[in-house]
XYZ file of C-alpha atoms in Angstrom:
567
model
C -44.958 19.199 -61.204
C -48.490 18.245 -60.188
C -50.234 20.426 -57.697
C -51.218 17.320 -55.816
C -47.662 15.983 -55.580
C -45.586 16.256 -52.419
C -41.891 15.652 -52.755
C -38.627 16.291 -50.917
C -35.763 17.317 -53.098
C -32.299 17.221 -51.464
C -30.331 20.389 -51.781
C -26.796 20.438 -50.264
C -27.608 18.682 -47.018
C -31.059 20.284 -46.636
C -34.200 19.761 -48.656
C -37.020 21.693 -50.243
C -40.508 20.972 -49.014
C -42.976 20.937 -51.914
C -46.479 21.222 -50.495
C -49.826 20.579 -52.082
C -49.558 23.911 -53.798
C -46.986 25.045 -56.300
C -43.388 26.114 -55.468
C -40.851 25.821 -52.662
C -41.828 27.300 -49.336
C -38.966 26.233 -46.958
C -35.427 24.891 -47.015
C -34.551 22.461 -44.233
C -32.005 23.480 -41.572
C -28.466 22.058 -41.319
C -27.379 20.497 -37.989
C -23.776 20.906 -36.822
C -22.189 19.715 -33.576
C -18.808 20.359 -31.907
C -17.499 18.440 -28.866
C -15.083 19.886 -26.301
C -12.801 18.300 -25.263
C -12.186 16.038 -28.235
C -11.101 13.234 -25.862
C -13.617 13.387 -23.016
C -12.944 11.793 -19.627
C -15.540 9.796 -17.745
C -16.905 11.703 -14.805
C -16.036 15.108 -16.255
C -18.379 17.517 -17.982
C -18.336 17.585 -21.809
C -19.582 20.604 -23.772
C -21.698 20.063 -26.899
C -21.971 23.173 -29.062
C -24.631 23.253 -31.779
C -24.468 26.998 -32.524
C -22.894 26.243 -35.902
C -26.247 24.875 -37.039
C -28.222 27.133 -39.402
C -31.325 27.541 -41.567
C -30.340 28.552 -45.128
C -33.519 30.559 -45.691
C -34.509 31.357 -42.129
C -34.004 34.208 -39.749
C -34.383 34.871 -36.048
C -33.499 32.353 -33.334
C -29.879 31.228 -33.538
C -28.993 31.318 -37.228
C -32.640 30.551 -37.924
C -32.754 27.631 -35.450
C -35.441 27.686 -32.764
C -35.135 24.263 -31.123
C -32.162 22.057 -30.100
C -32.562 18.427 -28.966
C -29.717 16.261 -27.671
C -29.786 12.458 -27.588
C -26.858 11.466 -25.346
C -27.001 7.726 -26.091
C -28.170 7.898 -29.744
C -31.052 5.638 -28.769
C -33.879 7.726 -30.215
C -34.766 9.412 -26.964
C -33.915 13.081 -26.747
C -32.653 13.639 -23.229
C -32.153 17.402 -23.260
C -34.316 19.911 -25.150
C -33.949 23.682 -25.484
C -36.165 26.148 -27.336
C -35.355 29.691 -28.252
C -34.389 31.841 -26.427
C -31.457 29.564 -25.604
C -27.744 29.398 -26.392
C -27.536 26.149 -28.370
C -24.925 24.742 -25.969
C -25.397 21.824 -23.577
C -23.167 19.840 -21.221
C -23.245 16.200 -20.272
C -21.169 13.912 -18.063
C -20.543 10.315 -19.070
C -20.173 7.917 -16.167
C -18.631 5.079 -18.185
C -15.812 4.756 -20.665
C -15.895 3.522 -24.255
C -17.133 4.704 -27.638
C -20.087 7.071 -27.458
C -22.345 8.561 -30.145
C -24.357 11.726 -29.465
C -27.105 12.998 -31.791
C -28.321 16.581 -32.186
C -31.638 17.478 -33.831
C -32.373 21.071 -34.782
C -35.679 22.632 -35.862
C -36.191 25.849 -37.822
C -38.999 28.363 -37.571
C -41.217 26.413 -40.014
C -40.847 23.115 -38.150
C -38.366 21.506 -40.537
C -35.709 19.365 -38.844
C -32.224 17.996 -39.418
C -29.956 15.684 -37.372
C -26.280 14.902 -37.146
C -24.127 12.754 -34.857
C -20.664 12.812 -33.361
C -18.845 9.630 -32.346
C -15.882 9.720 -29.963
C -14.138 7.715 -27.241
C -14.653 8.519 -23.563
C -11.567 7.693 -21.554
C -10.780 7.459 -17.861
C -7.287 8.945 -17.685
C -6.081 12.441 -16.804
C -2.471 13.085 -17.872
C 0.252 15.042 -16.067
C 3.739 15.835 -17.319
C 6.025 18.330 -15.618
C 7.588 19.054 -19.023
C 4.241 19.946 -20.606
C 2.860 23.487 -21.030
C 0.435 25.497 -18.891
C -3.279 25.849 -19.709
C -3.649 22.315 -21.056
C -6.689 20.210 -20.160
C -5.039 16.870 -19.248
C -6.934 14.828 -21.842
C -3.834 13.400 -23.606
C -0.084 13.281 -23.069
C 0.257 16.110 -25.592
C -2.279 18.173 -23.645
C -1.067 17.040 -20.208
C -1.326 19.184 -17.102
C 1.942 20.439 -15.631
C 0.872 20.024 -11.987
C -0.630 16.992 -10.278
C -2.914 19.296 -8.311
C -4.611 20.447 -11.531
C -5.526 16.833 -12.272
C -6.771 16.297 -8.720
C -8.996 19.363 -8.985
C -10.988 17.971 -11.921
C -10.831 14.233 -11.125
C -13.900 12.345 -9.986
C -14.347 8.946 -8.391
C -13.059 6.189 -10.640
C -10.678 8.348 -12.673
C -7.007 7.532 -13.162
C -4.226 10.113 -13.144
C -1.069 9.168 -15.064
C 2.021 11.148 -14.105
C 5.123 11.199 -16.308
C 8.645 10.954 -14.925
C 10.160 14.026 -13.315
C 10.167 15.888 -10.005
C 6.989 17.632 -8.884
C 7.945 20.147 -6.196
C 5.086 21.085 -3.899
C 4.375 24.504 -2.486
C 1.591 22.977 -0.382
C 0.387 19.479 0.371
C -1.999 17.610 -1.903
C -5.316 16.417 -0.480
C -6.771 13.327 -2.139
C -10.397 12.997 -1.058
C -11.674 10.923 -3.970
C -11.606 7.253 -4.838
C -9.131 7.603 -7.695
C -5.933 5.888 -8.837
C -2.741 7.873 -9.322
C 0.100 6.201 -11.213
C 3.683 7.335 -11.719
C 6.548 5.804 -13.640
C 5.581 6.777 -17.206
C 7.859 8.076 -19.937
C 4.934 10.054 -21.370
C 4.109 7.971 -24.445
C 2.141 5.039 -23.008
C -1.377 4.338 -24.209
C -2.224 1.582 -21.703
C -1.200 0.979 -18.110
C 0.423 -2.233 -19.271
C 2.796 -0.202 -21.450
C 4.390 1.248 -18.313
C 7.708 -0.377 -17.361
C 7.177 -2.892 -14.585
C 8.323 -2.575 -10.966
C 10.916 -3.151 -9.666
C 13.168 -1.925 -12.428
C 11.085 1.003 -13.634
C 13.586 3.801 -14.410
C 11.069 6.580 -15.053
C 11.306 8.007 -11.555
C 8.317 10.147 -10.610
C 9.024 12.179 -7.478
C 6.671 14.145 -5.251
C 8.944 16.533 -3.348
C 7.742 18.410 -0.268
C 10.704 20.763 -0.563
C 11.523 20.426 3.131
C 8.640 22.666 4.119
C 5.356 20.907 3.347
C 3.656 19.385 6.381
C 2.164 16.466 4.430
C 2.973 15.576 0.835
C -0.115 13.409 0.295
C -3.141 13.563 2.583
C -5.401 10.597 1.840
C -8.955 10.824 3.122
C -10.530 8.407 0.649
C -9.740 4.968 -0.729
C -7.313 6.095 -3.404
C -4.484 4.116 -5.026
C -0.962 5.564 -5.104
C 1.310 3.553 -7.399
C 4.824 4.202 -8.643
C 6.039 7.324 -6.832
C 8.991 8.490 -4.801
C 7.620 10.646 -1.974
C 10.158 12.722 -0.121
C 10.985 15.890 1.849
C 7.679 16.258 3.677
C 7.182 16.223 7.411
C 4.779 13.373 6.671
C 5.262 11.674 3.345
C 1.771 10.137 3.313
C -0.942 10.787 5.900
C -3.937 8.404 5.910
C -6.916 9.776 7.803
C -10.057 7.638 8.132
C -9.326 5.992 4.808
C -8.285 2.625 3.385
C -6.024 3.507 0.454
C -3.616 1.284 -1.458
C 0.057 2.272 -1.680
C 2.219 0.160 -3.955
C 5.497 0.342 -5.874
C 6.478 3.457 -3.935
C 9.669 4.734 -2.328
C 8.912 6.806 0.744
C 12.145 8.340 1.927
C 13.671 11.409 3.543
C 10.500 12.576 5.300
C 10.057 13.502 8.971
C 12.037 16.719 9.149
C 10.107 17.614 12.320
C 7.916 15.055 14.092
C 6.431 13.300 11.092
C 6.721 9.849 9.550
C 7.152 8.347 6.140
C 3.572 7.061 6.433
C 1.191 8.107 9.203
C -2.148 6.367 9.788
C -5.050 7.476 11.954
C -8.267 5.425 11.967
C -7.114 3.910 8.681
C -6.464 0.501 7.172
C -4.244 1.005 4.150
C -2.843 -1.803 2.032
C 0.869 -1.202 1.465
C 2.763 -3.486 -0.896
C 6.055 -3.708 -2.753
C 7.346 -0.441 -1.349
C 10.426 0.914 0.392
C 10.051 3.021 3.528
C 13.580 4.197 4.191
C 15.699 6.888 5.819
C 12.799 8.830 7.272
C 13.841 11.139 10.086
C 11.266 10.379 12.775
C 9.718 6.995 11.992
C 9.248 4.868 8.942
C 5.553 4.367 9.627
C 3.239 5.288 12.504
C -0.148 3.724 13.255
C -2.576 5.264 15.728
C -6.227 5.122 16.716
C -7.316 1.634 15.696
C -5.489 1.626 12.398
C -5.177 -1.808 10.817
C -2.781 -1.685 7.863
C -1.876 -4.717 5.790
C 1.792 -4.476 4.826
C 3.502 -6.952 2.500
C 6.691 -7.220 0.473
C 8.027 -3.961 1.859
C 11.445 -2.892 3.116
C 11.798 -0.691 6.194
C 15.408 0.460 6.343
C 17.507 3.163 7.946
C 14.614 4.937 9.628
C 15.397 7.009 12.714
C 12.752 6.548 15.366
C 12.091 2.979 14.275
C 10.710 1.126 11.304
C 7.080 0.745 12.411
C 5.384 2.317 15.442
C 1.948 1.096 16.569
C -0.202 2.554 19.315
C -3.758 2.941 20.652
C -5.435 -0.273 19.541
C -3.794 -0.570 16.154
C -3.558 -4.021 14.584
C -1.133 -4.276 11.665
C -0.657 -7.441 9.632
C 2.911 -7.590 8.325
C 4.033 -10.214 5.829
C 7.157 -10.849 3.746
C 8.866 -7.646 4.859
C 12.444 -6.747 5.749
C 13.298 -4.478 8.686
C 16.934 -3.502 8.335
C 19.159 -0.925 9.995
C 16.384 0.985 11.748
C 17.170 2.824 14.987
C 14.967 3.877 17.888
C 15.185 4.283 21.641
C 12.937 1.227 21.929
C 11.926 -1.227 19.235
C 14.302 -0.482 16.407
C 12.286 -2.595 13.963
C 8.781 -2.526 15.450
C 7.365 -0.818 18.537
C 3.877 -1.757 19.772
C 1.963 -0.153 22.596
C -1.606 -1.201 23.371
C -1.812 -2.894 19.990
C -1.843 -6.291 18.287
C 0.557 -7.255 15.511
C 0.675 -10.336 13.294
C 4.165 -10.721 11.794
C 4.756 -13.456 9.207
C 7.792 -14.365 7.088
C 9.723 -11.230 7.997
C 13.443 -10.535 8.395
C 14.796 -8.314 11.181
C 18.421 -7.476 10.437
C 20.741 -5.235 12.434
C 18.072 -3.041 13.936
C 19.219 -1.073 16.945
C 17.776 0.222 20.222
C 19.526 3.101 21.967
C 17.508 3.433 25.178
C 19.626 4.022 28.272
C 18.080 5.151 31.542
C 19.975 5.876 34.698
C 16.973 5.150 36.917
C 14.459 3.093 34.910
C 14.699 -0.343 33.349
C 16.940 -0.525 30.306
C 14.489 -2.728 28.381
C 14.933 -1.599 24.786
C 14.377 -4.283 22.125
C 16.659 -4.023 19.136
C 14.238 -5.836 16.828
C 10.819 -5.604 18.486
C 9.484 -3.950 21.644
C 5.904 -4.508 22.728
C 4.046 -3.334 25.820
C 0.414 -3.884 26.780
C 0.235 -5.611 23.408
C 0.347 -8.932 21.620
C 2.876 -9.721 18.883
C 2.706 -13.045 17.033
C 5.876 -14.070 15.179
C 5.668 -16.766 12.487
C 8.464 -17.909 10.140
C 10.636 -14.908 11.030
C 14.414 -14.430 11.066
C 16.073 -12.182 13.648
C 19.741 -11.623 12.914
C 22.222 -9.165 14.397
C 19.735 -6.938 16.219
C 21.217 -5.247 19.243
C 20.937 -2.714 22.035
C 23.579 -0.093 22.675
C 23.069 -0.188 26.443
C 19.828 -1.996 27.147
C 18.113 -5.360 27.215
C 16.436 -7.623 24.689
C 18.608 -7.812 21.568
C 15.857 -9.300 19.399
C 12.665 -8.763 21.432
C 11.416 -7.117 24.615
C 8.092 -8.126 26.175
C 7.072 -5.555 28.769
C 3.938 -5.591 30.904
C 1.818 -7.866 28.716
C -0.868 -10.447 29.410
C -2.337 -13.438 27.613
C -0.809 -16.192 25.506
C 1.103 -15.619 22.307
C 2.981 -17.833 19.869
C 6.312 -17.584 18.131
C 6.481 -20.449 15.664
C 9.312 -21.561 13.368
C 11.480 -18.520 13.971
C 15.275 -18.336 13.862
C 17.171 -16.047 16.251
C 20.894 -15.685 15.526
C 23.660 -13.291 16.562
C 21.455 -10.857 18.457
C 23.072 -9.006 21.349
C 22.099 -7.031 24.435
C 23.006 -6.353 28.042
C 20.450 -8.904 29.312
C 18.706 -11.369 27.015
C 20.304 -11.611 23.597
C 17.055 -13.053 22.164
C 14.420 -12.009 24.687
C 14.081 -9.819 27.725
C 10.682 -10.283 29.337
C 8.943 -8.609 32.249
C 5.282 -9.390 31.646
C 3.353 -10.752 34.630
C 0.353 -12.634 33.280
C 1.822 -13.480 29.872
C 2.784 -16.871 28.463
C 5.063 -16.932 25.433
C 5.250 -20.213 23.552
C 8.320 -20.658 21.338
C 7.691 -23.612 19.024
C 9.955 -25.155 16.373
C 12.407 -22.277 16.836
C 16.200 -22.032 16.596
C 18.240 -19.909 19.035
C 21.877 -19.793 18.004
C 24.872 -17.535 18.617
C 22.984 -14.875 20.526
C 25.008 -13.015 23.129
C 24.476 -10.837 26.172
C 26.678 -9.215 28.754
C 25.225 -11.576 31.329
C 25.531 -14.542 28.933
C 21.814 -15.364 28.711
C 19.802 -15.673 25.511
C 16.481 -15.402 27.374
C 16.174 -13.266 30.485
C 12.992 -13.209 32.541
C 12.797 -10.485 35.157
C 9.360 -10.678 36.703
C 8.427 -8.678 39.805
C 5.302 -10.435 41.044
C 4.707 -13.564 43.089
C 1.044 -13.566 42.095
C 1.145 -12.852 38.323
C 3.669 -15.079 36.631
C 5.593 -14.540 33.400
C 6.122 -17.769 31.455
C 8.382 -18.395 28.491
C 7.978 -21.980 27.295
C 10.017 -23.775 24.632
C 8.659 -26.636 22.541
C 10.700 -28.500 19.919
C 13.318 -25.755 19.846
C 17.068 -25.917 19.233
C 19.183 -23.877 21.630
C 22.880 -24.051 20.831
C 23.925 -23.128 24.387
C 23.092 -25.915 26.818
C 24.281 -24.113 29.913
C 23.562 -20.584 31.044
C 21.255 -19.848 28.108
C 18.480 -18.581 30.343
C 17.913 -16.563 33.470
C 14.700 -16.850 35.426
C 13.445 -16.482 39.000
C 10.513 -18.816 39.643
C 10.137 -17.626 43.229
C 9.193 -14.249 41.876
C 7.073 -15.528 39.001
C 9.747 -15.470 36.282
C 9.713 -18.803 34.450
C 11.700 -19.986 31.422
C 10.893 -23.637 30.816
C 11.908 -26.414 28.444
C 8.626 -28.189 27.888
C 8.965 -30.735 25.107
C 11.589 -32.236 22.766
C 14.113 -29.409 22.867
C 17.679 -30.044 21.691
C 21.036 -28.356 22.262
C 23.014 -28.796 19.034
C 24.645 -26.802 16.284
C 21.846 -26.259 13.753
C 24.364 -26.556 10.871
C 23.462 -23.538 8.775
C 24.281 -23.283 5.078
C 26.659 -20.322 5.395
C 26.504 -18.009 8.382
C 28.964 -15.631 6.729
C 26.660 -15.014 3.779
C 23.231 -14.377 5.329
C 21.485 -13.263 2.108
C 23.107 -15.868 -0.099
C 24.609 -15.394 -3.531
C 21.464 -13.789 -4.935
C 21.805 -10.977 -2.348
C 18.106 -11.240 -1.493
C 16.519 -12.075 1.827
C 14.118 -14.964 2.300
C 15.268 -17.117 -0.601
C 16.453 -20.719 -0.533
C 20.172 -19.854 -0.755
C 20.158 -17.736 2.428
C 22.961 -18.473 4.832
C 20.610 -19.489 7.661
C 18.939 -22.215 5.678
C 19.801 -25.497 7.428
C 21.821 -28.200 5.702
C 20.741 -31.793 5.121
C 22.860 -32.997 8.070
C 21.162 -30.682 10.566
C 19.284 -32.289 13.445
C 16.706 -29.532 12.956
C 15.646 -31.153 9.696
C 12.412 -33.148 9.952
C 12.400 -32.824 13.742
C 9.778 -30.168 14.471
C 6.171 -30.770 15.423
C 3.633 -30.434 12.635
C 0.679 -29.512 14.825
C 2.345 -26.234 15.761
C 2.127 -25.116 12.135
C -1.660 -25.452 12.102
C -2.574 -23.020 14.859
C -3.064 -20.244 15.718
C -2.308 -19.609 12.027
C -1.913 -22.208 9.306
C 1.675 -22.184 8.021
C 1.763 -23.622 4.527
C 5.175 -22.225 3.557
C 8.418 -21.258 5.260
C 10.006 -17.798 5.273
C 10.665 -18.008 1.524
C 6.905 -18.261 0.869
C 7.700 -20.970 -1.690
C 8.977 -24.035 0.203
C 6.120 -26.082 1.649
C 5.888 -26.995 5.319
C 3.518 -29.810 4.390
C 6.032 -32.412 3.138
C 6.732 -34.972 5.858
C 7.778 -33.642 9.252
C 8.312 -29.915 9.565
C 11.837 -28.577 10.199
C 12.816 -26.325 13.071
C 13.589 -22.684 12.314
C 12.394 -20.173 9.747
C 13.678 -22.104 6.721
C 12.420 -25.476 5.542
C 15.320 -27.473 4.108
C 15.420 -27.195 0.323
C 17.547 -29.844 -1.438
C 17.559 -27.706 -4.575
């Protein structure tokens, strides 16, 4: 070999440097890199251990290595550098998911270098399975955490937590203060969210159980998503505090063992969809302090203390929901105080008010009670709501002001002491019932609408436009001399609306708000094509009827909640 030659001869992953003199003076080091965990999660720290690197003919440093350089993106730029004394271990957090390649370069005492890379996938999911084993890291189903709280402790914004079927009994409430998504309903083998069985019909029940002692099962203080859980046995099932979370595909039941609710909102605007809020001991849902939830496709049933309670400037929007079999002193379905509610395409069925006062008014409101508030009702069905002792089988309006609209609603078979449909005592308020049907409602005094004003200066008006009232005599009570007015304003009729089948309200499909419902009108009904279209344009544009599928925009609109469907 020439003395002037310089060559590199590979030897088992290293090389020999042949300098301008004779002989070998240095073997190159060997770079090694371990990654822990093997399946990293975005947002969580990953440990990169290069202490297995070595210099075959070196000494000192760490196995003869004196410099470690990490390139987190494998882009040629070394982002983290350590020189001896050091430990040869570095951590890094990836903020995005996908395949990643990390490079390590090591240098020995003579300046020779070697590199190696590790390629791996960074995921976004933390796994929980009550049937797993302790001391796992949550990076796969096989290594799933046993407790949801363990996953919450390490999660960061943007992470998902997947929870396998089973019952997770709490010893204390869980606080969710991160913008994360938590999904239940897995069998523990899924690799994508789309592999999870769809709702409704998912049989992999995932239950968060407060064990009858936990004050709040889930405390939400950030904009998290809760999807696919049964939440039960807490004083509060879910408590939203200054947050706008999403709750979907959930069953919230059996909460409120003291003064709590299935869902409680304070200064919050959650989106709640496709969920059941049922059999909670105090209230189904409570909204306070300017909360503005959006609630759709939900069922409120069998709640004691009422389905939905709103107070202190709350403003819920409620669409395509069913309120059934709820009980409260006032407002079995919905109670509003100093609040504003928009209610569209909802069914109120057999809700009950129990209020009975020996000295005070007996205004109760089986379906809805609102005071110092505004409640707009659009495309709604009120059927069989009642008061044990009091007034306002379907609705009570008490001490309200302003103008509100009830458009294309159907009121049937509601019952009370006074006012089977409506009991009103609101000086300064004008209620406009438009394109509505009032049929078969009963009261001890025989009146469907009862106005009981107490002022000669502030008047309470209830005005009917294009409505059908099946009782042409004695259907109303008012006292104009004392400001209590119930007036037929325009094109009202007094005929049998000719329903499809009053004895089968939900129809053969056993579902509310579908075209085979018993209170759909028949083709021979005088309510067909006899409403007034302009009323469906304001204050809110009504494109569909209560079914959310049959258009109001074909010809002349029908009266009532259902648009006639020939199919």
